[in-house]
Amino acid sequence: MFAQSPYDLIIIGAGPIGLACGIAAHKKGLNYLIVEKGVLVNTIYRYPENMTFFSTSKLLEIGRVPFVSHTDKPTRKEALEYYRRVQDTWKLRLKLYTQVQKMTPKDDGYEIETDKGNAFAKAVIVSTGFYDVARTLGVPGEDLPKVKHFYDSPHPYVDQKILVVGAANSACDVALETYYKNAEVTMAIRGEGLYEKTKYWIKPNIENRIKEGSIKAYFNTTVKEITSSTVVLNTPDGKVVLENDFVLAMIGYQPDYTLFEKLGLPVTDDETRTPIHNEETLETPLERVYVAGVIAAGMRTSKLFIENTREHGDMIIDDLITKL
């Protein structure tokens, strides 16, 4: 349960920025707790097994704990070990595998309801990232077991006919990795070409595989329907039906807006659906409730990253201690 409740602060989300917020709270002597629905840095844990970060290890550091990796750009495995060391170094207070279900204003603070019991806090930081909620295609058959919105390893797709949907880093990574494991790879790309900012070491490779015909790519194309054995595409030349074993929909992710509703966090009514907050303090219209990390950009998921939100913890705690 929550033995030390009431708390000065509850932090929802144990990703890198949630941990950074915990470190900032620790330094100021606050009674805090980090609540996480999954494992420590759950988002990074769900990344593909062989993923390499675009950022350098130096830019991923938090809490003055050195991040030493074998190369300039660390791997998923190295990042998991690094953030575990961060947690251990700072002795951060965590409650993992605990799903937050509701937040209710009460007695100059907030009652936090979870599947492991309730706790009270004077302040709350929401730092839940966006990787856990996949964008969907919105087509018939998307709920079939063959359709995957998260990718882990190429092994399940050996000698299979797969369709990769998307044109950015994740889609290109998946297309190449499965191709090199002898999958028959086709790509469905909504626009006229690949994402312009695809990682510089990936883009020429995928372009060459498409050019030589090793990977078939349909541009200006969308998925119309998925069945157990086929996928139907809308192409500039009309409908195309492909034999298919798996559809890997690598079309991006978004913040958990269902959770925002449960917490009572207001968002803008435009296409960005950005949590409403003060950009200098990160406080929302709810008193002493803050947003931290990438969710502060809403649907603009390519705007904020670990490296440019690492200071959110200090920004928030500096403001919070003036209000407690």
PDB file of C-alpha atoms in Angstrom:
ATOM      1  CA  MET A   1       0.000   0.000   0.000  1.00  0.00           C
ATOM      2  CA  PHE A   2       1.063   3.631   0.447  1.00  0.00           C
ATOM      3  CA  ALA A   3       2.691   3.659   3.866  1.00  0.00           C
ATOM      4  CA  GLN A   4       4.072   7.206   3.711  1.00  0.00           C
ATOM      5  CA  SER A   5       0.872   8.885   2.508  1.00  0.00           C
ATOM      6  CA  PRO A   6       0.135  11.779   2.646  1.00  0.00           C
ATOM      7  CA  TYR A   7       2.902  12.887   0.291  1.00  0.00           C
ATOM      8  CA  ASP A   8       4.198  16.270  -0.709  1.00  0.00           C
ATOM      9  CA  LEU A   9       4.362  14.992  -4.281  1.00  0.00           C
ATOM     10  CA  ILE A  10       3.323  12.010  -6.380  1.00  0.00           C
ATOM     11  CA  ILE A  11       4.995  11.605  -9.770  1.00  0.00           C
ATOM     12  CA  ILE A  12       3.045   9.542 -12.292  1.00  0.00           C
ATOM     13  CA  GLY A  13       5.457   7.787 -14.645  1.00  0.00           C
ATOM     14  CA  ALA A  14       8.920   6.291 -14.015  1.00  0.00           C
ATOM     15  CA  GLY A  15      10.494   7.131 -17.349  1.00  0.00           C
ATOM     16  CA  PRO A  16      13.721   9.141 -17.544  1.00  0.00           C
ATOM     17  CA  ILE A  17      11.934  12.460 -16.926  1.00  0.00           C
ATOM     18  CA  GLY A  18       9.836  11.022 -14.117  1.00  0.00           C
ATOM     19  CA  LEU A  19      13.104   9.894 -12.524  1.00  0.00           C
ATOM     20  CA  ALA A  20      14.591  13.362 -13.083  1.00  0.00           C
ATOM     21  CA  CYS A  21      11.585  14.837 -11.256  1.00  0.00           C
ATOM     22  CA  GLY A  22      12.149  12.381  -8.422  1.00  0.00           C
ATOM     23  CA  ILE A  23      15.800  13.422  -8.177  1.00  0.00           C
ATOM     24  CA  ALA A  24      14.802  17.093  -8.042  1.00  0.00           C
ATOM     25  CA  ALA A  25      12.272  16.331  -5.283  1.00  0.00           C
ATOM     26  CA  HIS A  26      14.852  14.270  -3.393  1.00  0.00           C
ATOM     27  CA  LYS A  27      17.357  17.138  -3.475  1.00  0.00           C
ATOM     28  CA  LYS A  28      14.782  19.476  -1.912  1.00  0.00           C
ATOM     29  CA  GLY A  29      13.851  17.014   0.830  1.00  0.00           C
ATOM     30  CA  LEU A  30      10.260  16.454  -0.320  1.00  0.00           C
ATOM     31  CA  ASN A  31       8.248  13.414   0.684  1.00  0.00           C
ATOM     32  CA  TYR A  32       7.599  12.032  -2.799  1.00  0.00           C
ATOM     33  CA  LEU A  33       6.699   8.802  -4.591  1.00  0.00           C
ATOM     34  CA  ILE A  34       7.035   7.790  -8.246  1.00  0.00           C
ATOM     35  CA  VAL A  35       4.126   5.608  -9.398  1.00  0.00           C
ATOM     36  CA  GLU A  36       4.532   3.533 -12.568  1.00  0.00           C
ATOM     37  CA  LYS A  37       2.038   1.183 -14.239  1.00  0.00           C
ATOM     38  CA  GLY A  38       4.797  -1.048 -15.639  1.00  0.00           C
ATOM     39  CA  VAL A  39       8.517  -1.541 -15.132  1.00  0.00           C
ATOM     40  CA  LEU A  40      11.220   1.028 -14.486  1.00  0.00           C
ATOM     41  CA  VAL A  41      11.541   3.161 -17.676  1.00  0.00           C
ATOM     42  CA  ASN A  42       8.713   1.135 -19.161  1.00  0.00           C
ATOM     43  CA  THR A  43       8.818   2.941 -22.512  1.00  0.00           C
ATOM     44  CA  ILE A  44      12.468   2.092 -23.103  1.00  0.00           C
ATOM     45  CA  TYR A  45      11.802  -1.499 -22.036  1.00  0.00           C
ATOM     46  CA  ARG A  46       9.189  -1.732 -24.821  1.00  0.00           C
ATOM     47  CA  TYR A  47      11.555  -0.441 -27.489  1.00  0.00           C
ATOM     48  CA  PRO A  48      12.772  -2.972 -30.102  1.00  0.00           C
ATOM     49  CA  GLU A  49      15.483  -5.302 -28.778  1.00  0.00           C
ATOM     50  CA  ASN A  50      18.149  -4.032 -31.181  1.00  0.00           C
ATOM     51  CA  MET A  51      17.285  -0.340 -31.062  1.00  0.00           C
ATOM     52  CA  THR A  52      20.052   2.266 -31.013  1.00  0.00           C
ATOM     53  CA  PHE A  53      19.309   5.772 -29.754  1.00  0.00           C
ATOM     54  CA  PHE A  54      19.686   8.719 -32.081  1.00  0.00           C
ATOM     55  CA  SER A  55      20.967  10.793 -29.144  1.00  0.00           C
ATOM     56  CA  THR A  56      24.385  10.394 -27.575  1.00  0.00           C
ATOM     57  CA  SER A  57      24.713   8.884 -24.117  1.00  0.00           C
ATOM     58  CA  LYS A  58      25.804  12.279 -22.771  1.00  0.00           C
ATOM     59  CA  LEU A  59      22.489  13.839 -23.798  1.00  0.00           C
ATOM     60  CA  LEU A  60      20.532  11.090 -22.023  1.00  0.00           C
ATOM     61  CA  GLU A  61      22.216  11.572 -18.647  1.00  0.00           C
ATOM     62  CA  ILE A  62      20.217  12.694 -15.613  1.00  0.00           C
ATOM     63  CA  GLY A  63      21.068  13.289 -11.980  1.00  0.00           C
ATOM     64  CA  ARG A  64      24.803  13.765 -12.645  1.00  0.00           C
ATOM     65  CA  VAL A  65      25.184  10.002 -13.120  1.00  0.00           C
ATOM     66  CA  PRO A  66      27.618   9.316 -16.004  1.00  0.00           C
ATOM     67  CA  PHE A  67      26.217   7.279 -18.887  1.00  0.00           C
ATOM     68  CA  VAL A  68      29.059   5.236 -20.358  1.00  0.00           C
ATOM     69  CA  SER A  69      28.211   3.251 -23.508  1.00  0.00           C
ATOM     70  CA  HIS A  70      30.284   1.167 -25.920  1.00  0.00           C
ATOM     71  CA  THR A  71      29.672   3.609 -28.768  1.00  0.00           C
ATOM     72  CA  ASP A  72      28.614   7.242 -29.022  1.00  0.00           C
ATOM     73  CA  LYS A  73      24.970   6.229 -29.463  1.00  0.00           C
ATOM     74  CA  PRO A  74      23.798   3.803 -26.762  1.00  0.00           C
ATOM     75  CA  THR A  75      21.580   0.767 -27.196  1.00  0.00           C
ATOM     76  CA  ARG A  76      18.288  -0.055 -25.519  1.00  0.00           C
ATOM     77  CA  LYS A  77      20.057  -2.581 -23.277  1.00  0.00           C
ATOM     78  CA  GLU A  78      22.620  -0.004 -22.171  1.00  0.00           C
ATOM     79  CA  ALA A  79      19.879   2.553 -21.459  1.00  0.00           C
ATOM     80  CA  LEU A  80      17.931   0.102 -19.295  1.00  0.00           C
ATOM     81  CA  GLU A  81      21.033  -0.592 -17.223  1.00  0.00           C
ATOM     82  CA  TYR A  82      21.886   3.108 -17.005  1.00  0.00           C
ATOM     83  CA  TYR A  83      18.510   4.214 -15.661  1.00  0.00           C
ATOM     84  CA  ARG A  84      18.527   1.306 -13.209  1.00  0.00           C
ATOM     85  CA  ARG A  85      21.841   2.679 -11.914  1.00  0.00           C
ATOM     86  CA  VAL A  86      20.303   6.154 -11.683  1.00  0.00           C
ATOM     87  CA  GLN A  87      17.484   4.785  -9.558  1.00  0.00           C
ATOM     88  CA  ASP A  88      19.919   2.892  -7.345  1.00  0.00           C
ATOM     89  CA  THR A  89      22.335   5.831  -7.003  1.00  0.00           C
ATOM     90  CA  TRP A  90      19.622   8.214  -5.827  1.00  0.00           C
ATOM     91  CA  LYS A  91      17.598   5.551  -3.966  1.00  0.00           C
ATOM     92  CA  LEU A  92      14.485   6.858  -5.667  1.00  0.00           C
ATOM     93  CA  ARG A  93      11.175   5.868  -4.107  1.00  0.00           C
ATOM     94  CA  LEU A  94       9.186   3.816  -6.610  1.00  0.00           C
ATOM     95  CA  LYS A  95       5.939   1.904  -6.704  1.00  0.00           C
ATOM     96  CA  LEU A  96       5.998  -0.151  -9.902  1.00  0.00           C
ATOM     97  CA  TYR A  97       3.192  -2.175 -11.507  1.00  0.00           C
ATOM     98  CA  THR A  98       0.690   0.308 -10.108  1.00  0.00           C
ATOM     99  CA  GLN A  99      -1.961   1.727 -12.445  1.00  0.00           C
ATOM    100  CA  VAL A 100      -3.298   5.205 -11.663  1.00  0.00           C
ATOM    101  CA  GLN A 101      -7.037   5.234 -12.272  1.00  0.00           C
ATOM    102  CA  LYS A 102      -8.312   8.602 -11.085  1.00  0.00           C
ATOM    103  CA  MET A 103      -7.330  11.876  -9.436  1.00  0.00           C
ATOM    104  CA  THR A 104      -9.742  13.906  -7.318  1.00  0.00           C
ATOM    105  CA  PRO A 105      -9.106  17.354  -5.765  1.00  0.00           C
ATOM    106  CA  LYS A 106      -9.503  17.051  -2.007  1.00  0.00           C
ATOM    107  CA  ASP A 107      -8.431  18.929   1.134  1.00  0.00           C
ATOM    108  CA  ASP A 108      -5.817  21.206  -0.461  1.00  0.00           C
ATOM    109  CA  GLY A 109      -4.376  18.349  -2.463  1.00  0.00           C
ATOM    110  CA  TYR A 110      -5.305  15.346  -4.554  1.00  0.00           C
ATOM    111  CA  GLU A 111      -6.590  11.862  -3.861  1.00  0.00           C
ATOM    112  CA  ILE A 112      -4.861   9.443  -6.228  1.00  0.00           C
ATOM    113  CA  GLU A 113      -6.741   6.214  -6.873  1.00  0.00           C
ATOM    114  CA  THR A 114      -4.754   3.221  -8.141  1.00  0.00           C
ATOM    115  CA  ASP A 115      -5.295  -0.494  -8.533  1.00  0.00           C
ATOM    116  CA  LYS A 116      -3.100  -0.989  -5.440  1.00  0.00           C
ATOM    117  CA  GLY A 117      -4.926   1.444  -3.178  1.00  0.00           C
ATOM    118  CA  ASN A 118      -5.277   5.188  -2.715  1.00  0.00           C
ATOM    119  CA  ALA A 119      -2.855   7.907  -1.648  1.00  0.00           C
ATOM    120  CA  PHE A 120      -3.019  11.633  -0.953  1.00  0.00           C
ATOM    121  CA  ALA A 121      -0.534  14.216  -2.257  1.00  0.00           C
ATOM    122  CA  LYS A 122      -0.297  17.985  -2.055  1.00  0.00           C
ATOM    123  CA  ALA A 123       1.100  18.082  -5.615  1.00  0.00           C
ATOM    124  CA  VAL A 124       1.248  15.861  -8.680  1.00  0.00           C
ATOM    125  CA  ILE A 125       3.555  15.615 -11.699  1.00  0.00           C
ATOM    126  CA  VAL A 126       2.317  13.724 -14.753  1.00  0.00           C
ATOM    127  CA  SER A 127       5.226  12.384 -16.811  1.00  0.00           C
ATOM    128  CA  THR A 128       3.755   9.475 -18.719  1.00  0.00           C
ATOM    129  CA  GLY A 129       5.383   9.826 -22.155  1.00  0.00           C
ATOM    130  CA  PHE A 130       3.521   8.757 -25.273  1.00  0.00           C
ATOM    131  CA  TYR A 131       4.951   5.435 -26.440  1.00  0.00           C
ATOM    132  CA  ASP A 132       2.372   3.208 -24.720  1.00  0.00           C
ATOM    133  CA  VAL A 133      -0.551   4.330 -26.905  1.00  0.00           C
ATOM    134  CA  ALA A 134      -0.201   3.548 -30.606  1.00  0.00           C
ATOM    135  CA  ARG A 135      -1.890   5.523 -33.338  1.00  0.00           C
ATOM    136  CA  THR A 136      -4.257   3.321 -35.271  1.00  0.00           C
ATOM    137  CA  LEU A 137      -5.075   2.806 -38.927  1.00  0.00           C
ATOM    138  CA  GLY A 138      -8.812   2.824 -38.324  1.00  0.00           C
ATOM    139  CA  VAL A 139      -9.548   0.115 -40.896  1.00  0.00           C
ATOM    140  CA  PRO A 140     -11.469  -3.179 -40.837  1.00  0.00           C
ATOM    141  CA  GLY A 141      -9.325  -6.043 -39.599  1.00  0.00           C
ATOM    142  CA  GLU A 142      -6.961  -3.925 -37.507  1.00  0.00           C
ATOM    143  CA  ASP A 143      -7.906  -5.942 -34.438  1.00  0.00           C
ATOM    144  CA  LEU A 144      -6.626  -9.211 -35.965  1.00  0.00           C
ATOM    145  CA  PRO A 145      -3.712 -10.866 -34.093  1.00  0.00           C
ATOM    146  CA  LYS A 146      -1.513 -10.475 -37.183  1.00  0.00           C
ATOM    147  CA  VAL A 147      -1.544  -6.669 -36.836  1.00  0.00           C
ATOM    148  CA  LYS A 148       1.202  -5.277 -34.602  1.00  0.00           C
ATOM    149  CA  HIS A 149       1.629  -1.685 -33.452  1.00  0.00           C
ATOM    150  CA  PHE A 150       4.720  -2.443 -31.377  1.00  0.00           C
ATOM    151  CA  TYR A 151       7.810  -4.199 -32.701  1.00  0.00           C
ATOM    152  CA  ASP A 152      10.333  -6.116 -30.641  1.00  0.00           C
ATOM    153  CA  SER A 153      12.363  -8.578 -32.714  1.00  0.00           C
ATOM    154  CA  PRO A 154      12.678  -9.719 -36.356  1.00  0.00           C
ATOM    155  CA  HIS A 155      12.596 -13.407 -35.464  1.00  0.00           C
ATOM    156  CA  PRO A 156       8.795 -13.929 -35.640  1.00  0.00           C
ATOM    157  CA  TYR A 157       8.800 -12.665 -39.233  1.00  0.00           C
ATOM    158  CA  VAL A 158      11.400 -14.989 -40.742  1.00  0.00           C
ATOM    159  CA  ASP A 159      10.129 -16.229 -44.130  1.00  0.00           C
ATOM    160  CA  GLN A 160       6.832 -14.326 -43.731  1.00  0.00           C
ATOM    161  CA  LYS A 161       5.054 -11.880 -46.009  1.00  0.00           C
ATOM    162  CA  ILE A 162       4.851  -8.636 -44.063  1.00  0.00           C
ATOM    163  CA  LEU A 163       3.496  -5.168 -44.726  1.00  0.00           C
ATOM    164  CA  VAL A 164       5.212  -2.300 -42.923  1.00  0.00           C
ATOM    165  CA  VAL A 165       3.026   0.808 -42.718  1.00  0.00           C
ATOM    166  CA  GLY A 166       4.861   4.096 -42.244  1.00  0.00           C
ATOM    167  CA  ALA A 167       7.751   6.134 -43.591  1.00  0.00           C
ATOM    168  CA  ALA A 168       9.725   7.375 -40.580  1.00  0.00           C
ATOM    169  CA  ASN A 169      12.530   5.913 -38.479  1.00  0.00           C
ATOM    170  CA  SER A 170      10.594   3.064 -36.882  1.00  0.00           C
ATOM    171  CA  ALA A 171       9.061   1.880 -40.163  1.00  0.00           C
ATOM    172  CA  CYS A 172      12.396   2.011 -42.007  1.00  0.00           C
ATOM    173  CA  ASP A 173      14.191   0.231 -39.167  1.00  0.00           C
ATOM    174  CA  VAL A 174      11.582  -2.532 -39.100  1.00  0.00           C
ATOM    175  CA  ALA A 175      11.524  -2.933 -42.881  1.00  0.00           C
ATOM    176  CA  LEU A 176      15.305  -3.341 -43.059  1.00  0.00           C
ATOM    177  CA  GLU A 177      15.665  -5.580 -40.024  1.00  0.00           C
ATOM    178  CA  THR A 178      12.964  -7.993 -41.146  1.00  0.00           C
ATOM    179  CA  TYR A 179      14.238  -7.948 -44.734  1.00  0.00           C
ATOM    180  CA  TYR A 180      17.674  -9.023 -43.527  1.00  0.00           C
ATOM    181  CA  LYS A 181      16.000 -11.942 -41.736  1.00  0.00           C
ATOM    182  CA  ASN A 182      14.495 -13.170 -45.021  1.00  0.00           C
ATOM    183  CA  ALA A 183      11.018 -11.717 -44.667  1.00  0.00           C
ATOM    184  CA  GLU A 184       9.245 -10.645 -47.854  1.00  0.00           C
ATOM    185  CA  VAL A 185       8.788  -6.962 -47.072  1.00  0.00           C
ATOM    186  CA  THR A 186       6.349  -4.478 -48.595  1.00  0.00           C
ATOM    187  CA  MET A 187       5.895  -0.904 -47.391  1.00  0.00           C
ATOM    188  CA  ALA A 188       2.760   1.244 -47.552  1.00  0.00           C
ATOM    189  CA  ILE A 189       3.660   4.942 -47.380  1.00  0.00           C
ATOM    190  CA  ARG A 190       1.033   7.659 -47.204  1.00  0.00           C
ATOM    191  CA  GLY A 191       3.199  10.387 -48.765  1.00  0.00           C
ATOM    192  CA  GLU A 192       5.324  10.723 -51.851  1.00  0.00           C
ATOM    193  CA  GLY A 193       8.531   9.609 -50.162  1.00  0.00           C
ATOM    194  CA  LEU A 194      10.257   8.560 -46.967  1.00  0.00           C
ATOM    195  CA  TYR A 195      10.349  10.886 -43.983  1.00  0.00           C
ATOM    196  CA  GLU A 196      13.002  13.505 -44.732  1.00  0.00           C
ATOM    197  CA  LYS A 197      14.537  13.331 -41.253  1.00  0.00           C
ATOM    198  CA  THR A 198      14.979   9.556 -41.208  1.00  0.00           C
ATOM    199  CA  LYS A 199      18.266   8.693 -39.471  1.00  0.00           C
ATOM    200  CA  TYR A 200      21.137   9.445 -41.812  1.00  0.00           C
ATOM    201  CA  TRP A 201      22.612   5.963 -41.514  1.00  0.00           C
ATOM    202  CA  ILE A 202      19.269   4.315 -42.362  1.00  0.00           C
ATOM    203  CA  LYS A 203      17.823   6.465 -45.147  1.00  0.00           C
ATOM    204  CA  PRO A 204      20.307   5.567 -47.941  1.00  0.00           C
ATOM    205  CA  ASN A 205      20.028   1.875 -47.091  1.00  0.00           C
ATOM    206  CA  ILE A 206      16.242   1.726 -47.264  1.00  0.00           C
ATOM    207  CA  GLU A 207      16.187   3.886 -50.395  1.00  0.00           C
ATOM    208  CA  ASN A 208      18.611   1.520 -52.121  1.00  0.00           C
ATOM    209  CA  ARG A 209      16.624  -1.568 -51.092  1.00  0.00           C
ATOM    210  CA  ILE A 210      13.483   0.027 -52.542  1.00  0.00           C
ATOM    211  CA  LYS A 211      15.250   1.139 -55.698  1.00  0.00           C
ATOM    212  CA  GLU A 212      16.631  -2.344 -56.419  1.00  0.00           C
ATOM    213  CA  GLY A 213      13.240  -3.944 -55.689  1.00  0.00           C
ATOM    214  CA  SER A 214      14.354  -5.945 -52.642  1.00  0.00           C
ATOM    215  CA  ILE A 215      11.681  -4.101 -50.658  1.00  0.00           C
ATOM    216  CA  LYS A 216       8.511  -3.173 -52.529  1.00  0.00           C
ATOM    217  CA  ALA A 217       7.179   0.267 -51.619  1.00  0.00           C
ATOM    218  CA  TYR A 218       3.772   1.740 -52.494  1.00  0.00           C
ATOM    219  CA  PHE A 219       3.802   5.540 -52.174  1.00  0.00           C
ATOM    220  CA  ASN A 220       0.744   7.800 -51.832  1.00  0.00           C
ATOM    221  CA  THR A 221      -0.908   4.692 -50.465  1.00  0.00           C
ATOM    222  CA  THR A 222      -3.133   3.817 -47.515  1.00  0.00           C
ATOM    223  CA  VAL A 223      -4.419   0.564 -46.055  1.00  0.00           C
ATOM    224  CA  LYS A 224      -8.080  -0.093 -46.862  1.00  0.00           C
ATOM    225  CA  GLU A 225      -8.715  -3.448 -45.206  1.00  0.00           C
ATOM    226  CA  ILE A 226      -6.900  -6.331 -43.492  1.00  0.00           C
ATOM    227  CA  THR A 227      -8.005  -9.957 -43.565  1.00  0.00           C
ATOM    228  CA  SER A 228      -6.464 -13.094 -42.093  1.00  0.00           C
ATOM    229  CA  SER A 229      -4.533 -13.806 -45.302  1.00  0.00           C
ATOM    230  CA  THR A 230      -4.448 -10.525 -47.253  1.00  0.00           C
ATOM    231  CA  VAL A 231      -4.148  -6.775 -46.980  1.00  0.00           C
ATOM    232  CA  VAL A 232      -5.936  -4.375 -49.320  1.00  0.00           C
ATOM    233  CA  LEU A 233      -4.230  -1.123 -50.316  1.00  0.00           C
ATOM    234  CA  ASN A 234      -5.558   2.049 -51.870  1.00  0.00           C
ATOM    235  CA  THR A 235      -2.843   3.086 -54.349  1.00  0.00           C
ATOM    236  CA  PRO A 236      -2.677   5.767 -57.067  1.00  0.00           C
ATOM    237  CA  ASP A 237      -3.310   2.957 -59.561  1.00  0.00           C
ATOM    238  CA  GLY A 238      -6.339   1.612 -57.720  1.00  0.00           C
ATOM    239  CA  LYS A 239      -6.949  -1.197 -55.265  1.00  0.00           C
ATOM    240  CA  VAL A 240      -4.132  -3.704 -54.702  1.00  0.00           C
ATOM    241  CA  VAL A 241      -4.621  -6.974 -52.806  1.00  0.00           C
ATOM    242  CA  LEU A 242      -1.500  -8.532 -51.318  1.00  0.00           C
ATOM    243  CA  GLU A 243      -0.973 -11.937 -49.755  1.00  0.00           C
ATOM    244  CA  ASN A 244       0.033 -11.184 -46.206  1.00  0.00           C
ATOM    245  CA  ASP A 245       1.034 -12.848 -42.938  1.00  0.00           C
ATOM    246  CA  PHE A 246       1.662  -9.777 -40.737  1.00  0.00           C
ATOM    247  CA  VAL A 247       0.965  -6.055 -40.770  1.00  0.00           C
ATOM    248  CA  LEU A 248       3.406  -3.933 -38.762  1.00  0.00           C
ATOM    249  CA  ALA A 249       1.767  -0.533 -38.332  1.00  0.00           C
ATOM    250  CA  MET A 250       4.698   1.732 -37.454  1.00  0.00           C
ATOM    251  CA  ILE A 251       2.742   4.978 -37.689  1.00  0.00           C
ATOM    252  CA  GLY A 252       3.602   6.548 -34.361  1.00  0.00           C
ATOM    253  CA  TYR A 253       2.272   6.938 -30.865  1.00  0.00           C
ATOM    254  CA  GLN A 254       0.432   9.508 -28.773  1.00  0.00           C
ATOM    255  CA  PRO A 255      -0.099  10.576 -25.157  1.00  0.00           C
ATOM    256  CA  ASP A 256      -2.625   8.646 -23.095  1.00  0.00           C
ATOM    257  CA  TYR A 257      -5.551  11.047 -23.369  1.00  0.00           C
ATOM    258  CA  THR A 258      -7.834   8.590 -21.586  1.00  0.00           C
ATOM    259  CA  LEU A 259      -5.604   8.956 -18.524  1.00  0.00           C
ATOM    260  CA  PHE A 260      -5.640  12.744 -18.903  1.00  0.00           C
ATOM    261  CA  GLU A 261      -9.431  12.645 -18.713  1.00  0.00           C
ATOM    262  CA  LYS A 262      -9.299  10.511 -15.574  1.00  0.00           C
ATOM    263  CA  LEU A 263      -6.887  12.977 -14.022  1.00  0.00           C
ATOM    264  CA  GLY A 264      -8.923  15.998 -15.105  1.00  0.00           C
ATOM    265  CA  LEU A 265      -6.093  17.498 -17.162  1.00  0.00           C
ATOM    266  CA  PRO A 266      -7.413  19.941 -19.789  1.00  0.00           C
ATOM    267  CA  VAL A 267      -5.952  19.901 -23.309  1.00  0.00           C
ATOM    268  CA  THR A 268      -6.182  22.328 -26.210  1.00  0.00           C
ATOM    269  CA  ASP A 269      -8.998  21.778 -28.700  1.00  0.00           C
ATOM    270  CA  ASP A 270      -6.755  22.027 -31.762  1.00  0.00           C
ATOM    271  CA  GLU A 271      -4.999  19.213 -33.597  1.00  0.00           C
ATOM    272  CA  THR A 272      -2.005  19.295 -31.234  1.00  0.00           C
ATOM    273  CA  ARG A 273      -4.169  18.374 -28.210  1.00  0.00           C
ATOM    274  CA  THR A 274      -1.494  19.841 -25.970  1.00  0.00           C
ATOM    275  CA  PRO A 275      -1.983  19.676 -22.191  1.00  0.00           C
ATOM    276  CA  ILE A 276      -2.696  23.234 -21.110  1.00  0.00           C
ATOM    277  CA  HIS A 277       0.185  24.466 -18.948  1.00  0.00           C
ATOM    278  CA  ASN A 278       2.408  27.390 -18.073  1.00  0.00           C
ATOM    279  CA  GLU A 279       5.503  26.998 -20.231  1.00  0.00           C
ATOM    280  CA  GLU A 280       7.761  28.582 -17.602  1.00  0.00           C
ATOM    281  CA  THR A 281       6.643  26.463 -14.651  1.00  0.00           C
ATOM    282  CA  LEU A 282       4.882  23.536 -16.414  1.00  0.00           C
ATOM    283  CA  GLU A 283       1.939  23.905 -14.020  1.00  0.00           C
ATOM    284  CA  THR A 284      -1.494  23.071 -15.440  1.00  0.00           C
ATOM    285  CA  PRO A 285      -4.714  24.958 -14.588  1.00  0.00           C
ATOM    286  CA  LEU A 286      -5.026  22.491 -11.691  1.00  0.00           C
ATOM    287  CA  GLU A 287      -3.155  24.018  -8.769  1.00  0.00           C
ATOM    288  CA  ARG A 288       0.166  22.231  -8.082  1.00  0.00           C
ATOM    289  CA  VAL A 289      -0.415  19.716 -10.876  1.00  0.00           C
ATOM    290  CA  TYR A 290       2.338  19.733 -13.506  1.00  0.00           C
ATOM    291  CA  VAL A 291       3.216  18.011 -16.776  1.00  0.00           C
ATOM    292  CA  ALA A 292       6.781  16.955 -17.521  1.00  0.00           C
ATOM    293  CA  GLY A 293       8.630  15.425 -20.433  1.00  0.00           C
ATOM    294  CA  VAL A 294       7.402  14.766 -23.927  1.00  0.00           C
ATOM    295  CA  ILE A 295       3.683  14.918 -23.100  1.00  0.00           C
ATOM    296  CA  ALA A 296       4.023  18.701 -22.722  1.00  0.00           C
ATOM    297  CA  ALA A 297       3.990  18.844 -26.552  1.00  0.00           C
ATOM    298  CA  GLY A 298       0.815  16.792 -26.997  1.00  0.00           C
ATOM    299  CA  MET A 299       0.538  15.259 -30.454  1.00  0.00           C
ATOM    300  CA  ARG A 300       3.695  17.036 -31.599  1.00  0.00           C
ATOM    301  CA  THR A 301       5.681  13.983 -30.636  1.00  0.00           C
ATOM    302  CA  SER A 302       8.767  14.988 -32.599  1.00  0.00           C
ATOM    303  CA  LYS A 303       9.226  18.255 -30.660  1.00  0.00           C
ATOM    304  CA  LEU A 304      10.308  17.069 -27.205  1.00  0.00           C
ATOM    305  CA  PHE A 305      12.710  14.288 -26.262  1.00  0.00           C
ATOM    306  CA  ILE A 306      14.657  13.121 -23.221  1.00  0.00           C
ATOM    307  CA  GLU A 307      17.553  15.436 -24.045  1.00  0.00           C
ATOM    308  CA  ASN A 308      15.531  18.661 -24.166  1.00  0.00           C
ATOM    309  CA  THR A 309      13.239  17.929 -21.215  1.00  0.00           C
ATOM    310  CA  ARG A 310      15.812  16.791 -18.647  1.00  0.00           C
ATOM    311  CA  GLU A 311      15.509  20.125 -16.824  1.00  0.00           C
ATOM    312  CA  HIS A 312      11.754  19.818 -16.349  1.00  0.00           C
ATOM    313  CA  GLY A 313      12.227  18.287 -12.908  1.00  0.00           C
ATOM    314  CA  ASP A 314      14.204  21.232 -11.553  1.00  0.00           C
ATOM    315  CA  MET A 315      11.840  23.730 -13.212  1.00  0.00           C
ATOM    316  CA  ILE A 316       8.820  22.143 -11.547  1.00  0.00           C
ATOM    317  CA  ILE A 317      10.305  21.606  -8.102  1.00  0.00           C
ATOM    318  CA  ASP A 318      11.692  25.168  -7.977  1.00  0.00           C
ATOM    319  CA  ASP A 319       8.146  26.407  -8.564  1.00  0.00           C
ATOM    320  CA  LEU A 320       6.486  23.857  -6.305  1.00  0.00           C
ATOM    321  CA  ILE A 321       8.508  24.583  -3.171  1.00  0.00           C
ATOM    322  CA  THR A 322       7.228  28.173  -3.249  1.00  0.00           C
ATOM    323  CA  LYS A 323       3.655  26.840  -3.026  1.00  0.00           C
ATOM    324  CA  LEU A 324       3.871  24.123  -0.394  1.00  0.00           C
TER     325      LEU A 324
END
